[in-house]
Structure formats: structure tokens, C-alpha cells
XYZ file of C-alpha atoms in Angstrom:
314
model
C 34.036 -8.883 15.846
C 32.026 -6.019 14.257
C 29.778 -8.480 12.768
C 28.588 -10.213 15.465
C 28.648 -6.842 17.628
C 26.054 -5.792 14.691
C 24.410 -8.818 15.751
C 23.916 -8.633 18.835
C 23.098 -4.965 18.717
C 20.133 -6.188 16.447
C 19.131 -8.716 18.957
C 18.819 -6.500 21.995
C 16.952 -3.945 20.104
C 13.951 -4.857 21.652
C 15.200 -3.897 25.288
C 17.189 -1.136 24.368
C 14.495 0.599 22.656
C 12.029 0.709 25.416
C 14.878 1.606 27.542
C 15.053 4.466 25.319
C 12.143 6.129 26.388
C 13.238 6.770 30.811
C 16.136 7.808 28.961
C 14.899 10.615 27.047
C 12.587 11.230 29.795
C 15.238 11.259 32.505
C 17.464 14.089 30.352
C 14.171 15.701 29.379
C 15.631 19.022 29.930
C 19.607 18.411 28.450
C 18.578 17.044 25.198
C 16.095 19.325 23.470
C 19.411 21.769 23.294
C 20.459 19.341 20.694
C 17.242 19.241 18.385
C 20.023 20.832 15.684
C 21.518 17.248 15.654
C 18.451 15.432 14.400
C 19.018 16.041 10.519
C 22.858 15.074 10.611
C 22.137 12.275 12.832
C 19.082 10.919 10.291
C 21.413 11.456 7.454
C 23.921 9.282 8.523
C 21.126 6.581 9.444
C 19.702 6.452 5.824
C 23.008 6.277 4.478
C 24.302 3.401 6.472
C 20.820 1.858 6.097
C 20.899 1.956 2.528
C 24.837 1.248 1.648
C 25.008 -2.073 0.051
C 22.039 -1.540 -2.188
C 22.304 -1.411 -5.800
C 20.923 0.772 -8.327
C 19.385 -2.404 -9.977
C 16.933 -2.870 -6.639
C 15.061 -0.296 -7.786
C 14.316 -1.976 -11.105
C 11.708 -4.504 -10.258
C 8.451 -3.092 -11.505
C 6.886 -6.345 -11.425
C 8.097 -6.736 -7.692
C 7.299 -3.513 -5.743
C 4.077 -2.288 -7.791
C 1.383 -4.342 -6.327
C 2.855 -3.590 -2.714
C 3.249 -0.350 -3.382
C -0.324 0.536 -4.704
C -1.344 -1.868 -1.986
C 0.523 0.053 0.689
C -0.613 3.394 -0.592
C -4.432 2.437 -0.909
C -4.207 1.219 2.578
C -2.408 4.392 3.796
C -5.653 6.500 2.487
C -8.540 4.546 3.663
C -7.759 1.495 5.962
C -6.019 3.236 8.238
C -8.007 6.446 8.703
C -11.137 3.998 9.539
C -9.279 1.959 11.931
C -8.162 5.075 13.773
C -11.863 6.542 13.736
C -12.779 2.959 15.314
C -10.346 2.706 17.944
C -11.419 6.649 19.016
C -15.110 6.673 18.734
C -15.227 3.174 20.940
C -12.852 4.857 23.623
C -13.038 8.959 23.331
C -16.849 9.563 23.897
C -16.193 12.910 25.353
C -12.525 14.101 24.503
C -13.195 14.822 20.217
C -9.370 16.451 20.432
C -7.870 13.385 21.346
C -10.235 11.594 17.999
C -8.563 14.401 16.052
C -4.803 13.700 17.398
C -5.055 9.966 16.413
C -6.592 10.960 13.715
C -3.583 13.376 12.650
C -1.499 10.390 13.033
C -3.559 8.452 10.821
C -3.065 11.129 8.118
C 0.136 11.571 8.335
C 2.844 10.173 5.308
C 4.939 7.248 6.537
C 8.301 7.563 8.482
C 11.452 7.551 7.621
C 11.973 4.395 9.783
C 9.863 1.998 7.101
C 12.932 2.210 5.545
C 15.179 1.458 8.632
C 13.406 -1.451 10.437
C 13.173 -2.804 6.518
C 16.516 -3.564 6.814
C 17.159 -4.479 10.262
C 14.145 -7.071 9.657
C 15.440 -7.897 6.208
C 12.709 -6.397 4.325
C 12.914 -4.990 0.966
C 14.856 -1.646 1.213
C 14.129 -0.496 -2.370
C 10.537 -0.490 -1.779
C 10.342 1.365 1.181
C 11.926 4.587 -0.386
C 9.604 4.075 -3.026
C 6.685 3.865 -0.810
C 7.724 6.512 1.515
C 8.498 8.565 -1.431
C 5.346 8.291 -3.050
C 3.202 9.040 -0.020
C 5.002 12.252 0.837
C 3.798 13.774 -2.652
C 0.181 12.298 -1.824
C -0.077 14.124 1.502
C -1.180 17.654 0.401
C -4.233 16.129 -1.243
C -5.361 13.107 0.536
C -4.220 14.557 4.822
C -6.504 17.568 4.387
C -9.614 15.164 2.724
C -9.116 12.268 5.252
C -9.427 15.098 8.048
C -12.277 16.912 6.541
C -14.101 13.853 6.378
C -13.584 11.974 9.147
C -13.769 15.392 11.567
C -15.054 17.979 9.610
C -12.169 19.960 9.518
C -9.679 20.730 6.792
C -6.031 21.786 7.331
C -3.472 22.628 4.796
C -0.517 20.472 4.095
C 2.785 22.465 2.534
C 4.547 20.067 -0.069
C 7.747 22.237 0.418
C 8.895 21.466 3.980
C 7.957 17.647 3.305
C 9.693 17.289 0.389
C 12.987 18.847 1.765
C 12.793 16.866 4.461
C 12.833 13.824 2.061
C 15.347 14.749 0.083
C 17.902 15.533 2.754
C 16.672 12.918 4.834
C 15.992 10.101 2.041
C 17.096 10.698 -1.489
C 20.263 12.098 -1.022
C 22.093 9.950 1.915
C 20.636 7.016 -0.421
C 21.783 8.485 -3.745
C 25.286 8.819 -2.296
C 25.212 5.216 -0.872
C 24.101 3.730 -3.970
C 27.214 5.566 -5.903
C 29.720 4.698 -3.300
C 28.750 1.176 -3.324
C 28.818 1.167 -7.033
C 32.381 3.008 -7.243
C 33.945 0.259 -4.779
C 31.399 -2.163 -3.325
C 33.203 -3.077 0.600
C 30.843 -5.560 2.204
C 33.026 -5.321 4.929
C 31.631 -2.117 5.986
C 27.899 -3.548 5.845
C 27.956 -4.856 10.068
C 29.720 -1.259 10.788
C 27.109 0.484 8.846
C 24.759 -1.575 10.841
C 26.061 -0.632 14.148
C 25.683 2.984 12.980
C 22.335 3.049 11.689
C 21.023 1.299 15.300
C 23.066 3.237 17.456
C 22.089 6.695 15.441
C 17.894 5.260 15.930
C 18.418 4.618 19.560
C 19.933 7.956 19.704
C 16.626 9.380 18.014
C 14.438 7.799 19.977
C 16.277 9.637 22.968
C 15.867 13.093 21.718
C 12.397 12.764 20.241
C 10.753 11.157 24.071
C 12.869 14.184 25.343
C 11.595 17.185 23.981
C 8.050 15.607 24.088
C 8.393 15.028 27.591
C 8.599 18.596 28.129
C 5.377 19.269 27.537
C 3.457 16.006 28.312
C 4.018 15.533 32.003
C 3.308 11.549 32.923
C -0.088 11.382 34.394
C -3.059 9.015 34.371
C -4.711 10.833 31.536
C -1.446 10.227 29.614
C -1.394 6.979 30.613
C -4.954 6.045 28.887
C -3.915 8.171 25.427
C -0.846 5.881 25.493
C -2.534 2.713 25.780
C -5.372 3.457 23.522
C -2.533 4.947 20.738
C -0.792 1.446 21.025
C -3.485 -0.318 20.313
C -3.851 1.901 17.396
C -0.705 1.723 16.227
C -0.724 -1.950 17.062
C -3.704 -2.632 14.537
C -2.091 -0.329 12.042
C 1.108 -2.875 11.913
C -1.451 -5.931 11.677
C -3.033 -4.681 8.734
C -0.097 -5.010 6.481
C 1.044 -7.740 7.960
C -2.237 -9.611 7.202
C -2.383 -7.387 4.071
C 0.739 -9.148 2.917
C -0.367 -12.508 3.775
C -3.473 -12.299 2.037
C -2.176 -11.156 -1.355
C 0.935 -13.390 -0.660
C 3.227 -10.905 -1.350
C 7.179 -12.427 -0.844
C 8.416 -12.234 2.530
C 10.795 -9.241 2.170
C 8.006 -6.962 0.773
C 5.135 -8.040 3.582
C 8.395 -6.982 6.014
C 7.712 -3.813 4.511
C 4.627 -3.394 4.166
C 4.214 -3.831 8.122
C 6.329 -0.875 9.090
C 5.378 1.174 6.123
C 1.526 1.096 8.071
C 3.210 1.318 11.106
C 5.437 3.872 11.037
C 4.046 7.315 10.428
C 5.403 11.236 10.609
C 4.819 12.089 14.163
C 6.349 15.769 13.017
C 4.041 16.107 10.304
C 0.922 14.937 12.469
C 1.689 17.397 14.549
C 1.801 19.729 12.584
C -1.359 18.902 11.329
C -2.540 19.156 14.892
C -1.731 22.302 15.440
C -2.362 23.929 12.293
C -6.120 23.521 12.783
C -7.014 22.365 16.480
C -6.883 23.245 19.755
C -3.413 21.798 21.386
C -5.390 18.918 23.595
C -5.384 17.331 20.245
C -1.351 17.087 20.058
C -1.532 14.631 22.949
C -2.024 11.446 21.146
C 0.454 12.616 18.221
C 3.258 13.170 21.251
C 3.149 9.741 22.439
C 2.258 7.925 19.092
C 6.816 7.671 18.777
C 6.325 5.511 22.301
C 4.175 3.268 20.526
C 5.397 2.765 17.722
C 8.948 1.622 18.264
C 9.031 -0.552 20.789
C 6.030 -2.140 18.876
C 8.572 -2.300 16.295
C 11.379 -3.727 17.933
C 8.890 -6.730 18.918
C 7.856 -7.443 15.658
C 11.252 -6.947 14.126
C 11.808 -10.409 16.710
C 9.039 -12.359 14.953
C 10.177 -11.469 11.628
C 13.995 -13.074 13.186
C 12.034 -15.845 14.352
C 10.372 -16.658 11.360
C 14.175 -16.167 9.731
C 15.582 -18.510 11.672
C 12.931 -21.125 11.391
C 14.010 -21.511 7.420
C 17.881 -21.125 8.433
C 17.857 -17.521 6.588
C 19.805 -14.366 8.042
C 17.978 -10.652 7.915
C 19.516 -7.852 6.703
């Protein structure tokens, strides 16, 4: 019963998650009073989402370097270029809204690579190694992207990024990995499952409604919106064609595609803010709406494709 209730949550993902987003927007001024929740609520996600790995996963040097180092390189120059692209052909005369995509561009991956990884079936492992390994790039390489795609530098703290992937990352999948390796329960994998989902949709919720606050639905908004998803569209094609090119296995080119897709909307912004006037936080504030239902969409290919050789993800 829980199994197939995992399932089936799985499978509706992609309507419940734009669903989401009137959601948040329709308790737009309930939920920011729980903000406090977010760090809990993303602990327990990581740990569901990473019970039922072993410590062994992490041992495959010959398996996760070349996506890693491919993911990484393409994190620090593809994606910066595609976002100056997209802006330059559609932002003549707004340079702020250039600078929010741009932000977004910049900013380390999510914590989600990991999630959708294993809602798609992806490999796990390698997205906390990727993720992990960006974070600690992100001092050096945010500031130099910005300063030379807009001529601006901002500084980057290490400290608040790196708590927030310890307590958000290592340590929820540090105490997975040891429970699992004190007493393994498969059992608990589809109620894990249903956790992890649940505590995403949840997310998603609270993020669209403390940004709807302050970005009141308009026309304008509308345009940012659609020119961000094509963004964030093309930044989700690049690893999956990435992956395909290099022919990396199936589970890592799963992860490669949300590791380019997903990025740190809280560190773009602060990014954005740090150095520019606040018309460039726009496209960082509605880069979240983009980017998961995109998700969900592609997380029903990946099924698709799963199905077609008789294979199960997760």
C-alpha cells in the first residue's frame, strides 16, 4: 500500500508541482510566518532521499569523475554564456534583469540535484559530490563569472554556504548512510519516498509564497518568467545532451540534467542584492517557478525512457 502510494505520488508529480505554485501564491501572506520550518523540513528531505544508500556508492572514482569534472566545467562557463545569450537577444534595455539571470547562472547547484536524482533514478552519490564540490568553488568562480560577463564583482561568503550544506546535505546523509548500515529496512524506502515528495511539494509552497510578496503578477512578470524558462529550459538540455555526447551511463546523465538545472535561488539572490539595484532580483524570484515544474516534466521522460527497457527509478 505504501509502495504503490509512493508510486503514484511520483507519477502525479508533474501536476502537483505546478499546482504548487497558486498554492503558495494563494497563502502568500500565511506562509512566510513559517520560513523557520524550511531547514527542518529540508533536513528530513535529504535524509529520506538518501536512506538506502551505502557508504560503498561513494567509492566509484572511475564512475562519478568524468561527470563530475564535466558537470563542474559546464557549471563555470556553459552556462554563464547561455544565460548572457538568452538576455542580450531579449533584455535590450532592462541590464538588471541581464544581471538577475545572470545571478542565477552563477549561483552553486541546488539541493534538489540530489532529490529529483532519486525520484528519476539517477545516481544519488554523485549529486552530493557535485553539489558539494561546487559550493566550495563559488567564492572564486560567482564573483569572476559576474565581473566578466557584467562588469561587476560581488563577494561570495564560504561560511553561510557551507553551513547550509552541511546541515542541509552532509549531515541528514551521514546519518542515513549509518542507519542504513546499522540495520538496512528496505521496507522503509516507499515511506521515505512519500516523505521526501511530500516535504518538496511543501517547499515549493513556502518558497512561491514569500516571493509572491514582493513580485506582484503583472505583464512585466509575465515576460521575466517566460524568458527565465527558457533559460532554465536550455540549462537542463545542456547536460542532458552533455551526457549523451560523452555517453555517460544513464543514472549519471539523470544527474547531470538537474545538477545544470537546478541552481541556489537563495544564493543568487543574494548575489543580487549584494551588488545591484533590486530590479535585478526579479528574474532570481521566479527562476524556483521555472525550474520545478520543468523538472517534474523531465523527471516523466526519464520514467518513460524507464519503462521502455522494463526498468523501475528510484
Amino acid at each position: 500500500m505504501i509502495e504503490k502510494t509512493d508510486e503514484a505520488l511520483a507519477s502525479f508529480l508533474i501536476i502537483l508541482i505546478p499546482l504548487s505554485f497558486p498554492v503558495g501564491y494563494l497563502l502568500r501572506y500565511l506562509m512566510p510566518r513559517y520560513t523557520w520550518t524550511a531547514t527542518p523540513v529540508l533536513f528530513a528531505i535529504m535524509f529520506c532521499s538518501t536512506y538506502g544508500l551505502t557508504w560503498h556508492a561513494f567509492l566509484h572514482p572511475q564512475e562519478h569523475l568524468k561527470p563530475l569534472i564535466t558537470g563542474i566545467t559546464l557549471q563555470l562557463t556553459a552556462l554563464p554564456l547561455i544565460a548572457l545569450g538568452v538576455t542580450s537577444l531579449f533584455y535590450h534595455h532592462h541590464p538588471l534583469w541581464q544581471v538577475g539571470h545572470l545571478c542565477v547562472a552563477a549561483s552553486p547547484a541546488a539541493i534538489s540535484t540530489i532529490i529529483w536524482s532519486r525520484i528519476s533514478g539517477g545516481d544519488v552519490a554523485l549529486g552530493i559530490l557535485a553539489v558539494g564540490a561546487h559550493v566550495f568553488l563559488i567564492p572564486i568562480a560567482a564573483p569572476l563569472i559576474l565581473k566578466l560577463t557584467v562588469g561587476k564583482s560581488v563577494a561570495v561568503p564560504i561560511l553561510p554556504l557551507a553551513q547550509k550544506l552541511f546541515v542541509a546535505v552532509l549531515l541528514p546523509t551521514i546519518l542515513a548512510l549509518t542507519a542504513y548500515h546499522i540495520k538496512p529496512m528496505d521496507e522503509l524506502k516507499p515511506l521515505m519516498g512519500i516523505v521526501a515528495k511530500t516535504g518538496m511539494l511543501y517547499m515549493i509552497v513556502l518558497n512561491t509564497s514569500v516571493a509572491a510578496l514582493n513580485t506582484p503578477i503583472s505583464t512585466k512578470v509575465l515576460f521575466v518568467f517566460g524568458i527565465m524558462a527558457l533559460q532554465v529550459s536550455l540549462f537542463y538540455a545542456t547536460g542532458t545532451l552533455t551526457g549523451h555526447l560523452l555517453r555517460l551511463p544513464t543514472k549519471s546523465r539523470i544527474t547531470l540534467t538537474y545538477y545544470l538545472g537546478m541552481k541556489n535561488n537563495g544564493a543568487a539572490l543574494v548575489m543580487a542584492l549584494a551588488g545591484f539595484p533590486p530590479q535585478a532580483t526579479l528574474p532570481v524570484a521566479l527562476a524556483i517557478a521555472c525550474q520545478q515544474p520543468i523538472a517534474s516534466i523531465i523527471d516523466r521522460l526519464w520514467r518513460h525512457k524507464h519503462a521502455e527497457h522494463g526498468e523501475r527509478p528510484g
